[in-house]
């Protein structure tokens, strides 16, 4: 006897909502990209039409989102075992890996072409290289092979102000290179502070995080070393054409605070850290988020003051 | 009473369709705005369209 019932139970619970496709683009990472690219574009010496500037930032952000989708496609196996990432759309089964790949590739092409049409092809080329660097060099080649993955991945996150500057001027200069170096050197202490108190996740995923391969004492030492290397870059930026007294004051205070935090991380051992539930590491991680925003915020304030005074 | 029952699946698909529609509309608006901005900047507004255009011909000098 055949069953003609229309009530055949079919599981549609796994179907994606629109928000799942947005989550694929890593909107939280995008916010840093938008902000730093915007600052790179606004502090550049060439004024940009507001609509062209808006389009440039929109497609730089979309390019970052595209590389995020490609990262989620390739890293679905790692994401599935990490507590922090297991509810992402691909490991949770709401978006298929092939969909993530197609969205990532499609948005990569769209963002590069639109940035080229809106501004110039040098900026578009750099955006294409940034997507390639994050998706292929970092995610596919190096993330699972070397404990320096964070340092290399940091470079991908450091390109947006350079792309923003290039979108405005069509060229490169010392100032955006220093902005790149600021984010590049800030990423390791920022991320390793997080890795110190999220240890179980990276162990489980078997990602060669510095804490796993070289030990936690070495990670603490590297946090301090990168923070020391970061200071002169942050201060140097203040003496270029985009800097000024506001930026220098902000940079001096925040770098001093960051250095004290990194010093405390270095001085502690695991027993002391476990005793207060990694309070210092958590505080330094939270401060590091503020650190990058206030540096770029101060550059924006300097540019606003220069524009008002001109 | 509707003939078909609305399932959560329909709501999710409707949400996705609305999202895609808004993205497409937004993209059209951005391209339009960009075109206006480029024209205001003085980009090429007149091009060859298979008709004689004296304004596009280069003047010959002796």
Short mmCIF file of C-alpha atoms in Angstrom, two decimals:
data_model
loop_
_atom_site.label_atom_id
_atom_site.label_comp_id
_atom_site.label_asym_id
_atom_site.label_seq_id
_atom_site.Cartn_x
_atom_site.Cartn_y
_atom_site.Cartn_z
CA UNK A 1 0.00 0.00 0.00
CA UNK A 2 1.39 3.34 -0.95
CA UNK A 3 1.42 6.24 1.49
CA UNK A 4 0.08 9.40 -0.13
CA UNK A 5 0.34 11.49 3.01
CA UNK A 6 1.83 14.96 2.56
CA UNK A 7 3.01 14.91 6.15
CA UNK A 8 6.25 13.10 5.32
CA UNK A 9 8.68 14.24 7.99
CA UNK A 10 11.52 16.13 6.34
CA UNK A 11 14.20 17.84 8.36
CA UNK A 12 14.47 21.46 7.28
CA UNK A 13 15.87 22.59 10.62
CA UNK A 14 19.32 22.80 9.08
CA UNK A 15 18.29 25.36 6.45
CA UNK A 16 20.18 28.62 6.65
CA UNK A 17 18.66 31.95 7.61
CA UNK A 18 19.90 35.10 5.92
CA UNK A 19 21.83 35.86 9.10
CA UNK A 20 23.89 32.69 8.59
CA UNK A 21 25.22 34.09 5.32
CA UNK A 22 26.06 37.33 7.09
CA UNK A 23 27.87 35.34 9.83
CA UNK A 24 29.90 33.67 7.07
CA UNK A 25 31.47 37.07 6.37
CA UNK A 26 32.74 37.43 10.00
CA UNK A 27 31.08 40.81 10.71
CA UNK A 28 33.10 41.38 13.92
CA UNK A 29 36.40 41.10 12.07
CA UNK A 30 34.89 43.29 9.36
CA UNK A 31 34.29 46.12 11.85
CA UNK A 32 38.06 46.47 12.45
CA UNK A 33 38.69 46.30 8.69
CA UNK A 34 36.08 49.01 8.00
CA UNK A 35 37.47 51.28 10.70
CA UNK A 36 41.16 50.97 9.78
CA UNK A 37 40.50 51.19 6.02
CA UNK A 38 38.31 54.26 6.60
CA UNK A 39 41.07 55.93 8.61
CA UNK A 40 43.63 55.04 5.90
CA UNK A 41 41.36 56.64 3.31
CA UNK A 42 40.47 59.75 5.32
CA UNK A 43 43.97 60.65 6.57
CA UNK A 44 45.43 60.40 3.04
CA UNK A 45 46.46 63.78 1.59
CA UNK A 46 44.10 63.45 -1.40
CA UNK A 47 40.43 64.31 -0.70
CA UNK A 48 37.96 61.66 -1.82
CA UNK A 49 34.37 62.20 -2.99
CA UNK A 50 32.08 60.90 -0.18
CA UNK A 51 30.23 58.50 -2.49
CA UNK A 52 33.46 57.11 -3.93
CA UNK A 53 34.90 56.82 -0.40
CA UNK A 54 31.76 55.02 0.81
CA UNK A 55 31.90 52.61 -2.15
CA UNK A 56 35.61 51.95 -1.54
CA UNK A 57 35.07 51.12 2.15
CA UNK A 58 31.99 49.00 1.35
CA UNK A 59 33.91 46.83 -1.10
CA UNK A 60 37.06 46.63 1.03
CA UNK A 61 34.77 45.33 3.81
CA UNK A 62 33.11 42.92 1.37
CA UNK A 63 36.55 41.68 0.29
CA UNK A 64 37.38 41.04 3.96
CA UNK A 65 34.04 39.22 4.31
CA UNK A 66 34.82 37.13 1.24
CA UNK A 67 38.15 36.03 2.73
CA UNK A 68 36.28 35.21 5.96
CA UNK A 69 33.89 32.96 4.00
CA UNK A 70 36.84 31.22 2.30
CA UNK A 71 38.44 30.76 5.72
CA UNK A 72 35.22 29.20 7.09
CA UNK A 73 35.03 26.89 4.06
CA UNK A 74 38.56 25.57 4.56
CA UNK A 75 38.61 25.55 8.36
CA UNK A 76 35.23 23.86 8.92
CA UNK A 77 36.92 20.78 10.42
CA UNK A 78 38.90 22.88 12.93
CA UNK A 79 35.87 25.08 13.72
CA UNK A 80 33.78 21.99 14.48
CA UNK A 81 35.98 20.97 17.44
CA UNK A 82 36.55 24.42 18.95
CA UNK A 83 34.04 25.65 21.52
CA UNK A 84 34.30 29.24 20.30
CA UNK A 85 33.62 28.35 16.64
CA UNK A 86 31.53 25.18 16.57
CA UNK A 87 28.24 27.08 16.13
CA UNK A 88 29.49 28.82 12.97
CA UNK A 89 27.21 28.21 9.94
CA UNK A 90 29.44 25.64 8.16
CA UNK A 91 30.39 23.35 11.10
CA UNK A 92 26.80 23.63 12.41
CA UNK A 93 25.56 22.33 9.03
CA UNK A 94 23.37 25.32 8.15
CA UNK A 95 25.56 26.35 5.20
CA UNK A 96 27.30 23.73 3.05
CA UNK A 97 31.07 24.03 2.48
CA UNK A 98 30.46 24.35 -1.27
CA UNK A 99 28.09 27.29 -0.67
CA UNK A 100 30.70 28.98 1.53
CA UNK A 101 33.33 28.49 -1.19
CA UNK A 102 31.07 29.88 -3.91
CA UNK A 103 30.05 32.89 -1.83
CA UNK A 104 33.69 33.54 -0.92
CA UNK A 105 34.90 33.35 -4.53
CA UNK A 106 31.96 35.35 -5.90
CA UNK A 107 32.28 38.15 -3.38
CA UNK A 108 36.09 38.24 -3.85
CA UNK A 109 35.70 38.93 -7.58
CA UNK A 110 32.86 41.40 -7.03
CA UNK A 111 34.71 43.37 -4.35
CA UNK A 112 37.97 43.62 -6.34
CA UNK A 113 36.23 44.65 -9.60
CA UNK A 114 34.01 47.21 -7.85
CA UNK A 115 36.94 48.72 -5.90
CA UNK A 116 38.90 48.98 -9.16
CA UNK A 117 36.00 50.70 -10.94
CA UNK A 118 35.30 53.02 -8.01
CA UNK A 119 38.89 54.06 -7.26
CA UNK A 120 41.93 52.64 -9.04
CA UNK A 121 43.35 49.26 -10.04
CA UNK A 122 46.38 49.51 -7.73
CA UNK A 123 44.04 49.51 -4.70
CA UNK A 124 41.97 46.72 -6.28
CA UNK A 125 45.13 44.67 -6.88
CA UNK A 126 46.19 45.12 -3.26
CA UNK A 127 42.72 44.04 -2.10
CA UNK A 128 42.98 40.93 -4.30
CA UNK A 129 46.40 40.19 -2.82
CA UNK A 130 45.00 40.66 0.73
CA UNK A 131 42.21 38.14 0.06
CA UNK A 132 44.74 35.71 -1.46
CA UNK A 133 47.10 36.21 1.48
CA UNK A 134 44.42 35.52 4.11
CA UNK A 135 42.62 32.68 2.33
CA UNK A 136 45.55 30.86 0.75
CA UNK A 137 48.87 31.86 2.40
CA UNK A 138 47.48 32.02 5.95
CA UNK A 139 44.45 29.67 6.02
CA UNK A 140 45.52 26.95 3.59
CA UNK A 141 49.32 26.97 3.67
CA UNK A 142 50.51 28.11 7.08
CA UNK A 143 47.83 28.09 9.80
CA UNK A 144 48.14 24.33 10.40
CA UNK A 145 51.91 24.16 9.84
CA UNK A 146 53.65 26.81 11.91
CA UNK A 147 53.21 28.43 15.32
CA UNK A 148 54.01 31.73 13.55
CA UNK A 149 50.51 31.49 12.01
CA UNK A 150 49.29 34.42 14.07
CA UNK A 151 52.17 36.63 12.93
CA UNK A 152 51.47 35.78 9.26
CA UNK A 153 47.70 36.09 9.67
CA UNK A 154 48.30 39.48 11.28
CA UNK A 155 49.73 40.74 8.00
CA UNK A 156 46.42 40.02 6.25
CA UNK A 157 44.57 42.03 8.89
CA UNK A 158 47.10 44.86 8.54
CA UNK A 159 46.49 45.55 4.84
CA UNK A 160 43.13 47.46 5.04
CA UNK A 161 44.56 50.93 5.96
CA UNK A 162 47.07 50.48 3.13
CA UNK A 163 44.23 49.65 0.71
CA UNK A 164 42.24 52.65 1.98
CA UNK A 165 45.22 55.00 1.50
CA UNK A 166 45.88 53.55 -1.96
CA UNK A 167 42.21 53.97 -2.92
CA UNK A 168 42.55 57.69 -2.14
CA UNK A 169 45.99 58.41 -3.55
CA UNK A 170 46.70 55.61 -6.05
CA UNK A 171 50.13 55.15 -4.47
CA UNK A 172 52.01 54.14 -1.35
CA UNK A 173 53.84 56.17 1.30
CA UNK A 174 55.58 55.84 4.67
CA UNK A 175 52.43 56.63 6.67
CA UNK A 176 50.26 53.69 5.49
CA UNK A 177 53.27 51.36 5.77
CA UNK A 178 53.58 52.37 9.44
CA UNK A 179 49.83 51.83 9.90
CA UNK A 180 50.35 48.36 8.42
CA UNK A 181 53.28 47.74 10.79
CA UNK A 182 51.19 48.95 13.76
CA UNK A 183 48.46 46.33 13.17
CA UNK A 184 51.01 43.68 12.14
CA UNK A 185 53.01 43.99 15.38
CA UNK A 186 49.89 44.44 17.53
CA UNK A 187 48.27 41.18 16.38
CA UNK A 188 50.64 38.66 18.08
CA UNK A 189 50.41 40.07 21.65
CA UNK A 190 46.65 40.61 21.15
CA UNK A 191 46.03 37.05 20.00
CA UNK A 192 48.53 35.27 22.24
CA UNK A 193 47.02 36.97 25.30
CA UNK A 194 43.73 35.36 24.20
CA UNK A 195 45.43 32.00 23.56
CA UNK A 196 46.82 32.02 27.11
CA UNK A 197 43.36 31.91 28.68
CA UNK A 198 41.62 29.92 25.88
CA UNK A 199 44.19 27.12 25.98
CA UNK A 200 41.93 24.09 25.72
CA UNK A 201 40.40 25.17 22.41
CA UNK A 202 43.62 25.32 20.41
CA UNK A 203 44.88 22.10 22.01
CA UNK A 204 41.71 20.28 20.95
CA UNK A 205 41.84 21.63 17.39
CA UNK A 206 45.54 20.67 17.10
CA UNK A 207 46.37 24.08 15.65
CA UNK A 208 50.09 24.71 16.26
CA UNK A 209 49.54 27.69 18.51
CA UNK A 210 52.67 28.99 20.20
CA UNK A 211 51.25 27.98 23.60
CA UNK A 212 51.17 24.34 22.41
CA UNK A 213 54.41 24.12 20.42
CA UNK A 214 56.77 26.28 22.49
CA UNK A 215 55.05 26.35 25.85
CA UNK A 216 53.25 29.01 27.80
CA UNK A 217 56.39 30.61 29.31
CA UNK A 218 57.75 31.25 25.78
CA UNK A 219 54.37 32.66 24.71
CA UNK A 220 54.50 35.09 27.62
CA UNK A 221 58.02 36.14 26.54
CA UNK A 222 56.88 36.64 22.92
CA UNK A 223 53.94 38.81 24.07
CA UNK A 224 56.46 41.10 25.79
CA UNK A 225 58.91 41.11 22.85
CA UNK A 226 56.24 42.03 20.26
CA UNK A 227 54.86 44.73 22.57
CA UNK A 228 58.38 46.24 22.86
CA UNK A 229 58.74 46.11 19.04
CA UNK A 230 55.31 47.72 18.65
CA UNK A 231 56.12 50.83 20.71
CA UNK A 232 58.60 52.61 18.36
CA UNK A 233 56.32 52.01 15.36
CA UNK A 234 53.33 53.51 17.19
CA UNK A 235 55.38 56.55 18.26
CA UNK A 236 57.07 56.98 14.84
CA UNK A 237 53.64 57.27 13.20
CA UNK A 238 53.05 60.31 15.40
CA UNK A 239 55.97 62.16 13.79
CA UNK A 240 54.75 61.66 10.20
CA UNK A 241 52.32 63.87 8.27
CA UNK A 242 49.29 62.01 9.71
CA UNK A 243 50.39 62.36 13.35
CA UNK A 244 50.28 65.23 15.81
CA UNK A 245 50.09 66.08 19.51
CA UNK A 246 46.79 64.25 20.14
CA UNK A 247 48.04 61.09 18.51
CA UNK A 248 51.39 61.28 20.31
CA UNK A 249 49.73 61.72 23.71
CA UNK A 250 47.35 58.80 23.08
CA UNK A 251 50.19 56.62 21.73
CA UNK A 252 52.49 57.40 24.68
CA UNK A 253 49.85 56.58 27.31
CA UNK A 254 48.40 53.47 25.68
CA UNK A 255 51.80 52.02 24.78
CA UNK A 256 52.99 52.51 28.33
CA UNK A 257 49.89 50.75 29.64
CA UNK A 258 50.22 47.95 27.10
CA UNK A 259 53.90 47.50 28.00
CA UNK A 260 53.09 47.28 31.72
CA UNK A 261 50.42 44.64 30.93
CA UNK A 262 52.81 42.62 28.73
CA UNK A 263 55.50 42.89 31.45
CA UNK A 264 53.04 41.51 34.02
CA UNK A 265 52.11 38.66 31.68
CA UNK A 266 55.80 37.82 31.26
CA UNK A 267 56.50 37.94 35.00
CA UNK A 268 53.65 35.52 35.89
CA UNK A 269 53.77 31.78 35.79
CA UNK A 270 50.87 29.42 35.23
CA UNK A 271 50.24 28.88 38.95
CA UNK A 272 49.77 32.59 39.55
CA UNK A 273 47.64 32.94 36.39
CA UNK A 274 45.37 30.03 37.33
CA UNK A 275 45.00 31.39 40.87
CA UNK A 276 43.22 34.51 39.60
CA UNK A 277 41.63 32.87 36.51
CA UNK A 278 44.00 34.63 34.08
CA UNK A 279 42.82 38.08 35.19
CA UNK A 280 45.92 39.88 33.85
CA UNK A 281 45.83 38.08 30.49
CA UNK A 282 42.11 38.84 30.09
CA UNK A 283 42.67 42.50 31.02
CA UNK A 284 45.54 42.86 28.51
CA UNK A 285 43.46 41.19 25.78
CA UNK A 286 40.54 43.57 26.38
CA UNK A 287 42.90 46.54 26.49
CA UNK A 288 44.55 45.46 23.23
CA UNK A 289 41.18 45.85 21.46
CA UNK A 290 40.92 49.39 22.81
CA UNK A 291 44.59 50.02 21.92
CA UNK A 292 44.11 49.64 18.17
CA UNK A 293 40.84 51.59 18.11
CA UNK A 294 42.25 54.58 20.02
CA UNK A 295 45.37 54.74 17.81
CA UNK A 296 43.33 54.89 14.61
CA UNK A 297 40.74 57.11 16.34
CA UNK A 298 43.53 59.57 17.23
CA UNK A 299 44.75 59.59 13.60
CA UNK A 300 41.19 60.41 12.54
CA UNK A 301 41.01 63.20 15.14
CA UNK A 302 44.27 64.68 13.82
CA UNK A 303 42.92 64.57 10.23
CA UNK A 304 39.68 66.23 11.35
CA UNK A 305 41.60 69.00 13.12
CA UNK A 306 43.82 69.55 10.08
CA UNK A 307 40.75 69.76 7.82
CA UNK A 308 39.06 72.22 10.19
CA UNK A 309 42.18 74.37 10.40
CA UNK A 310 42.77 74.41 6.63
CA UNK B 1 -8.01 29.95 6.93
CA UNK B 2 -5.05 29.52 4.59
CA UNK B 3 -4.84 26.33 2.52
CA UNK B 4 -1.24 25.68 3.47
CA UNK B 5 0.24 25.83 6.91
CA UNK B 6 3.11 28.27 7.38
CA UNK B 7 6.13 26.41 8.59
CA UNK B 8 9.28 27.91 10.11
CA UNK B 9 10.93 26.85 6.86
CA UNK B 10 8.75 29.32 4.93
CA UNK B 11 9.66 32.13 7.31
CA UNK B 12 13.38 31.37 6.90
CA UNK B 13 13.10 31.25 3.10
CA UNK B 14 11.09 34.47 3.07
CA UNK B 15 13.76 36.12 5.24
CA UNK B 16 16.47 34.94 2.84
CA UNK B 17 14.56 36.20 -0.18
CA UNK B 18 14.00 39.60 1.42
CA UNK B 19 17.70 39.76 2.38
CA UNK B 20 18.87 38.96 -1.15
CA UNK B 21 16.38 41.47 -2.63
CA UNK B 22 17.62 44.21 -0.30
CA UNK B 23 21.26 43.40 -1.18
CA UNK B 24 20.48 43.64 -4.90
CA UNK B 25 18.61 46.92 -4.44
CA UNK B 26 21.49 48.25 -2.35
CA UNK B 27 23.99 47.22 -5.03
CA UNK B 28 21.95 49.01 -7.72
CA UNK B 29 21.80 52.13 -5.52
CA UNK B 30 25.59 52.03 -4.97
CA UNK B 31 26.31 51.65 -8.70
CA UNK B 32 23.91 54.51 -9.48
CA UNK B 33 25.44 56.75 -6.81
CA UNK B 34 28.95 55.88 -8.00
CA UNK B 35 28.00 56.76 -11.59
CA UNK B 36 26.66 60.15 -10.52
CA UNK B 37 29.81 60.80 -8.44
CA UNK B 38 32.10 59.86 -11.36
CA UNK B 39 30.19 62.08 -13.78
CA UNK B 40 30.34 65.00 -11.33
CA UNK B 41 34.09 64.51 -11.15
CA UNK B 42 34.24 65.13 -14.89
CA UNK B 43 34.74 61.61 -16.20
CA UNK B 44 34.18 61.02 -19.93
CA UNK B 45 30.52 61.67 -20.65
CA UNK B 46 30.62 61.59 -24.43
CA UNK B 47 31.87 58.60 -26.38
CA UNK B 48 31.84 57.26 -29.91
CA UNK B 49 28.43 55.82 -30.78
CA UNK B 50 28.83 55.15 -34.52
CA UNK B 51 27.75 58.66 -35.52
CA UNK B 52 29.86 61.56 -36.66
CA UNK B 53 30.65 63.76 -33.64
CA UNK B 54 32.65 66.89 -34.44
CA UNK B 55 33.34 67.38 -30.74
CA UNK B 56 35.24 64.08 -30.61
CA UNK B 57 37.47 64.65 -33.62
CA UNK B 58 40.95 65.95 -33.12
CA UNK B 59 41.56 69.26 -34.85
CA UNK B 60 44.19 69.09 -37.56
CA UNK B 61 46.92 71.68 -37.33
CA UNK B 62 49.10 72.75 -40.24
#
